[in-house]
Amino acid sequence: MSPSNIDPNLRSWVDIPEHSDFPIQNLPFGIYSTGDTPRRVCTAIGDYVADLQILSEHGFFEDLELESGIFEQATLNAFIGQGLSKTRAVRQRLADIMDDDLEEWDASELRTFFLIPQSEVTLHLPLAIGDYTDFYSSLEHATNVGSLFRGKDNALMPNWRHLPVGYHGRSSSIVVSGTEIAHPSGQYLPEGAEHPVFGPSQRLDFELETAFVVGRNSTMGQPVSTDEANDYIFGMVLFNDWSARDIQRWEYQPLGPFLGKSFASAISPWVVTMDALSSFRCDGPEQEPEVLPYLKLPDSSSYDIHLEAILETPDGKRMSLCQTNHKHLYWRMVQQLAHQTSNGCNVRIGDLYASGTISGPDPGSFGSLLELTQNGTRPITLPDGSKRTFLGEGDTIILKGYCEGNGIRIGFGECRSTIVAT
Amino acid sequence: MSPSNIDPNLRSWVDIPEHSDFPIQNLPFGIYSTGDTPRRVCTAIGDYVADLQILSEHGFFEDLELESGIFEQATLNAFIGQGLSKTRAVRQRLADIMDDDLEEWDASELRTFFLIPQSEVTLHLPLAIGDYTDFYSSLEHATNVGSLFRGKDNALMPNWRHLPVGYHGRSSSIVVSGTEIAHPSGQYLPEGAEHPVFGPSQRLDFELETAFVVGRNSTMGQPVSTDEANDYIFGMVLFNDWSARDIQRWEYQPLGPFLGKSFASAISPWVVTMDALSSFRCDGPEQEPEVLPYLKLPDSSSYDIHLEAILETPDGKRMSLCQTNHKHLYWRMVQQLAHQTSNGCNVRIGDLYASGTISGPDPGSFGSLLELTQNGTRPITLPDGSKRTFLGEGDTIILKGYCEGNGIRIGFGECRSTIVAT
């Protein structure tokens, strides 16, 4: 068994429901609290949260030479900052503790002292996010959006196949799953109008994305190569890049998306480690023309992650809006990081680098309503027969994601946001 | 005397050189250290730094009910977070202590115990910057740049006069004056070439800007109006938005500037308070067409701040590149903040909101080499007779800024960066 990858045959004594996102092979990291317990580092196992501070107090990490108080933190940044060898050792120790073969404790009542049902805790934004970049790395998404706005022949800009296009995003308004999103207002130009108006967005949309979390500070002026990039990528989260298409459309020339995005982005509470995802590496789309040397692609740097977006309407009805896969992404995470740092820009622990909307080749795999409804011209039909183009107050979007293979499922849980009136 | 504005007739017993940026009426805030002293909050007076921790230890702030340890900090964020009534009281107390009429101490050797020559200290990045936005608020700059890239008739986008266009910038690579800037490399499309190349930027440029510092957290989902905005603006700094024009030009469509900017931005070490600048409020350019109500302009919300950019070549020769004024800006800071939060986006203490390049109406007032050299087609002549379009290794750019009137000068010091080989 490699130090990074927990034995696929391992089973836990913790009762784990079938199809749970959180088997003993996952062990993601998050931050929880309860009415009695302030924010602390935890992991997920089945339907439970495991409190790492309690385990630490009982001496389970004593030999790992961790900084004192490293689990009594409001974010994961300090824990991640201990370095990959220590965070790996902690994750491996967690697996040892929950291993079915563990013979140290017989009484099951005793050995669950560090487990709390997820339903009884609050999960928090797990990171202090210094900078956040949103890439635009799906060829299908860039082509779909470009076709809608500039026609099929000009869909892709000349730079698109040469570099992972991206823009700086807003960190302050990234919230954790479960946080209500205030319906944004803004300035937009109504169809056919001569003057802009200010009011609630009429074209509120989600974007199905993932983001990777930086696990190591880089030095300003020193690029990180595609070969080195994996050492800087700690884990991944689901990412909903909430978008107000009308605000975005009016404002974005010439400096890019701004208020059409900055009202909110949502992430899943669990940071799934790249170690947990490593069995699901795969080859991705061929890149043509060949990329410049600083973007040279290491083998198998795509990930086979099933992704889904679900709409829950105010009456509680649910429908799947799209199903796609991370492996469709043209630009890989290691290339995004190499590009981001190629000019000497430094990255910091806790930074988020989002994929951009992940669309696949067929219409059922388009990761935004902009694409699914062809910019609002082809409404989707809801379970009750009503039609819908964009989102409104009371609507909930749920993102889900998981890898599956060899009888193991490594999942992200969900990223859920409900739109509310301001 | 208003609590916010220190008596213009006040004189200090500290020896202050003529034309100093730092009379007793300024008292900006910064962070310094020496070999012996870790980072601490300080102010500037003449050629000295005044250590607020030393004054605090001697009881000078005892009645102000400040948090303990508030001056023993690596950034100003916690100090600013005490709120405007307390930071104002501290600044007023500093003026009282350094007032020429002060009779409490007779022996001048004794009363200088908290002063250290600026030449003996290191000044640090004064803020932990959560988010940074770069606006594009100079009509002259937007027109100049737009004309170069899209011709005079399409210079301004249709949105420009309706909203303060801006984009999210990179926080991690904002450095303090004096920090060397590594010459960035990047991907660009050489003139007439079919394929992009990767290499050192051939069109390295500065941008003469200022930025305001947020002094109060706002709540997500709750816009800040133009009337409320002044309560959220703590102070200002000089801002050099370093730019690689070739990288920027190739990458910026359709999502805006990214690596062409993110290799570095530099700020002056002193945060000059809005209180110190308040005597220099003035009327700015008329806004036509009338703005939407959420951008409604309070009276006199422009500032009369002289600004200059100076080039120092590797042989030590200096020349002034441009002189301009903050009052030329079309979009005011209160409008920028109201626009930034109009969609519910929250701002946080320490955030920076930069003006965009501040160009004036005549060519000597253009705030970037892009404009001064007409995109490199009209080189400038250096003191030694040589020609220059963009910047190279060994070049230093120094930004300066000050307000002046009634015999008082409120200045920012300088923002200096030297380009070095990587």
Short mmCIF file of N, CA and C in Angstrom, two decimals, chain B residues 70-134:
data_model
loop_
_atom_site.label_atom_id
_atom_site.label_comp_id
_atom_site.label_asym_id
_atom_site.label_seq_id
_atom_site.Cartn_x
_atom_site.Cartn_y
_atom_site.Cartn_z
N ILE B 70 -2.64 45.72 20.44
CA ILE B 70 -3.15 46.17 19.14
C ILE B 70 -2.05 46.78 18.26
N PHE B 71 -0.95 47.22 18.88
CA PHE B 71 0.14 47.80 18.09
C PHE B 71 1.26 46.79 17.81
N GLU B 72 1.20 45.65 18.47
CA GLU B 72 2.21 44.60 18.23
C GLU B 72 1.67 43.65 17.18
N GLN B 73 1.56 44.15 15.98
CA GLN B 73 0.90 43.40 14.92
C GLN B 73 1.73 43.50 13.64
N ALA B 74 1.64 42.49 12.80
CA ALA B 74 2.38 42.51 11.54
C ALA B 74 1.65 43.27 10.44
N THR B 75 0.37 43.57 10.67
CA THR B 75 -0.40 44.38 9.70
C THR B 75 -1.28 45.35 10.48
N LEU B 76 -1.86 46.30 9.77
CA LEU B 76 -2.75 47.29 10.40
C LEU B 76 -4.18 46.77 10.58
N ASN B 77 -4.49 45.58 10.06
CA ASN B 77 -5.89 45.16 10.02
C ASN B 77 -6.59 45.21 11.37
N ALA B 78 -5.95 44.67 12.41
CA ALA B 78 -6.59 44.64 13.73
C ALA B 78 -6.77 46.07 14.26
N PHE B 79 -5.76 46.90 14.08
CA PHE B 79 -5.86 48.30 14.52
C PHE B 79 -7.02 49.00 13.81
N ILE B 80 -7.07 48.87 12.50
CA ILE B 80 -8.16 49.49 11.74
C ILE B 80 -9.50 48.94 12.22
N GLY B 81 -9.51 47.65 12.55
CA GLY B 81 -10.72 46.98 12.99
C GLY B 81 -11.27 47.52 14.31
N GLN B 82 -10.49 48.31 15.04
CA GLN B 82 -10.99 48.93 16.27
C GLN B 82 -12.08 49.95 15.98
N GLY B 83 -12.16 50.39 14.72
CA GLY B 83 -13.21 51.33 14.35
C GLY B 83 -12.69 52.75 14.27
N LEU B 84 -13.40 53.55 13.48
CA LEU B 84 -12.93 54.89 13.15
C LEU B 84 -12.84 55.79 14.39
N SER B 85 -13.75 55.61 15.35
CA SER B 85 -13.69 56.51 16.51
C SER B 85 -12.39 56.28 17.27
N LYS B 86 -11.92 55.04 17.34
CA LYS B 86 -10.68 54.76 18.07
C LYS B 86 -9.43 55.12 17.27
N THR B 87 -9.43 54.82 15.97
CA THR B 87 -8.24 55.16 15.18
C THR B 87 -8.10 56.68 15.08
N ARG B 88 -9.24 57.37 15.03
CA ARG B 88 -9.20 58.84 15.05
C ARG B 88 -8.65 59.36 16.36
N ALA B 89 -9.08 58.75 17.45
CA ALA B 89 -8.62 59.19 18.77
C ALA B 89 -7.11 58.97 18.90
N VAL B 90 -6.61 57.85 18.37
CA VAL B 90 -5.18 57.58 18.42
C VAL B 90 -4.42 58.63 17.61
N ARG B 91 -4.93 58.94 16.43
CA ARG B 91 -4.24 59.92 15.57
C ARG B 91 -4.25 61.30 16.24
N GLN B 92 -5.37 61.64 16.86
CA GLN B 92 -5.45 62.93 17.56
C GLN B 92 -4.47 62.95 18.74
N ARG B 93 -4.38 61.83 19.44
CA ARG B 93 -3.46 61.75 20.57
C ARG B 93 -2.01 61.91 20.11
N LEU B 94 -1.70 61.30 18.97
CA LEU B 94 -0.35 61.44 18.42
C LEU B 94 -0.05 62.91 18.14
N ALA B 95 -1.04 63.62 17.60
CA ALA B 95 -0.84 65.05 17.34
C ALA B 95 -0.63 65.81 18.65
N ASP B 96 -1.40 65.44 19.67
CA ASP B 96 -1.25 66.10 20.97
C ASP B 96 0.16 65.88 21.52
N ILE B 97 0.65 64.67 21.38
CA ILE B 97 1.97 64.32 21.92
C ILE B 97 3.08 65.10 21.22
N MET B 98 2.88 65.31 19.91
CA MET B 98 3.96 65.95 19.15
C MET B 98 3.72 67.45 18.92
N ASP B 99 2.69 67.97 19.60
CA ASP B 99 2.33 69.39 19.50
C ASP B 99 3.44 70.24 20.13
N ASP B 100 3.82 71.29 19.42
CA ASP B 100 4.85 72.21 19.88
C ASP B 100 4.50 72.85 21.22
N ASP B 101 3.21 72.98 21.49
CA ASP B 101 2.78 73.63 22.74
C ASP B 101 2.87 72.69 23.94
N LEU B 102 3.19 71.46 23.65
CA LEU B 102 3.22 70.48 24.74
C LEU B 102 4.25 70.92 25.78
N GLU B 103 3.82 71.06 27.01
CA GLU B 103 4.75 71.56 28.03
C GLU B 103 5.17 70.48 29.01
N GLU B 104 4.65 69.29 28.79
CA GLU B 104 4.89 68.26 29.80
C GLU B 104 6.37 67.86 29.91
N TRP B 105 7.05 67.79 28.77
CA TRP B 105 8.48 67.43 28.81
C TRP B 105 9.30 68.62 28.35
N ASP B 106 10.30 68.93 29.09
CA ASP B 106 11.17 70.02 28.68
C ASP B 106 12.39 69.52 27.93
N ALA B 107 12.93 68.44 28.39
CA ALA B 107 14.19 67.96 27.80
C ALA B 107 13.92 67.25 26.48
N SER B 108 14.40 67.81 25.40
CA SER B 108 14.07 67.27 24.09
C SER B 108 14.65 65.85 23.91
N GLU B 109 15.75 65.55 24.61
CA GLU B 109 16.31 64.19 24.49
C GLU B 109 15.31 63.17 25.03
N LEU B 110 14.65 63.55 26.09
CA LEU B 110 13.73 62.61 26.73
C LEU B 110 12.47 62.38 25.89
N ARG B 111 11.99 63.41 25.27
CA ARG B 111 10.69 63.26 24.63
C ARG B 111 10.78 62.60 23.25
N THR B 112 11.97 62.24 22.80
CA THR B 112 12.09 61.58 21.49
C THR B 112 12.23 60.06 21.62
N PHE B 113 11.95 59.52 22.80
CA PHE B 113 12.19 58.09 23.05
C PHE B 113 11.40 57.17 22.11
N PHE B 114 10.35 57.68 21.50
CA PHE B 114 9.52 56.81 20.62
C PHE B 114 9.78 57.08 19.14
N LEU B 115 10.77 57.92 18.84
CA LEU B 115 11.08 58.27 17.44
C LEU B 115 12.32 57.52 16.96
N ILE B 116 12.26 57.01 15.75
CA ILE B 116 13.39 56.31 15.14
C ILE B 116 13.54 56.87 13.73
N PRO B 117 14.76 57.21 13.31
CA PRO B 117 14.91 57.71 11.94
C PRO B 117 14.38 56.69 10.94
N GLN B 118 13.59 57.17 9.97
CA GLN B 118 13.04 56.26 8.94
C GLN B 118 14.16 55.49 8.24
N SER B 119 15.33 56.12 8.13
CA SER B 119 16.45 55.47 7.43
C SER B 119 16.95 54.23 8.18
N GLU B 120 16.58 54.09 9.44
CA GLU B 120 17.07 52.94 10.22
C GLU B 120 16.06 51.81 10.34
N VAL B 121 14.90 51.96 9.71
CA VAL B 121 13.87 50.93 9.88
C VAL B 121 13.51 50.31 8.53
N THR B 122 12.87 49.16 8.60
CA THR B 122 12.26 48.56 7.40
C THR B 122 10.76 48.77 7.48
N LEU B 123 10.20 49.28 6.41
CA LEU B 123 8.74 49.44 6.34
C LEU B 123 8.16 48.24 5.57
N HIS B 124 7.08 47.72 6.07
CA HIS B 124 6.51 46.49 5.51
C HIS B 124 5.17 46.74 4.83
N LEU B 125 4.72 45.72 4.09
CA LEU B 125 3.36 45.76 3.53
C LEU B 125 2.42 45.99 4.71
N PRO B 126 1.67 47.09 4.73
CA PRO B 126 0.96 47.44 5.96
C PRO B 126 -0.35 46.68 6.17
N LEU B 127 -0.79 45.90 5.19
CA LEU B 127 -2.12 45.31 5.25
C LEU B 127 -2.11 43.83 4.89
N ALA B 128 -3.01 43.08 5.48
CA ALA B 128 -3.37 41.77 4.95
C ALA B 128 -4.53 42.04 4.00
N ILE B 129 -4.29 41.84 2.72
CA ILE B 129 -5.23 42.26 1.69
C ILE B 129 -6.08 41.06 1.27
N GLY B 130 -7.34 41.06 1.67
CA GLY B 130 -8.22 39.95 1.31
C GLY B 130 -8.53 39.94 -0.18
N ASP B 131 -9.13 41.02 -0.63
CA ASP B 131 -9.45 41.14 -2.06
C ASP B 131 -8.94 42.48 -2.56
N TYR B 132 -8.61 42.49 -3.82
CA TYR B 132 -8.15 43.73 -4.45
C TYR B 132 -8.87 43.85 -5.79
N THR B 133 -9.49 45.00 -6.02
CA THR B 133 -10.14 45.30 -7.30
C THR B 133 -9.37 46.41 -7.99
N ASP B 134 -9.19 46.30 -9.27
CA ASP B 134 -8.60 47.39 -10.04
C ASP B 134 -9.69 47.99 -10.91
#
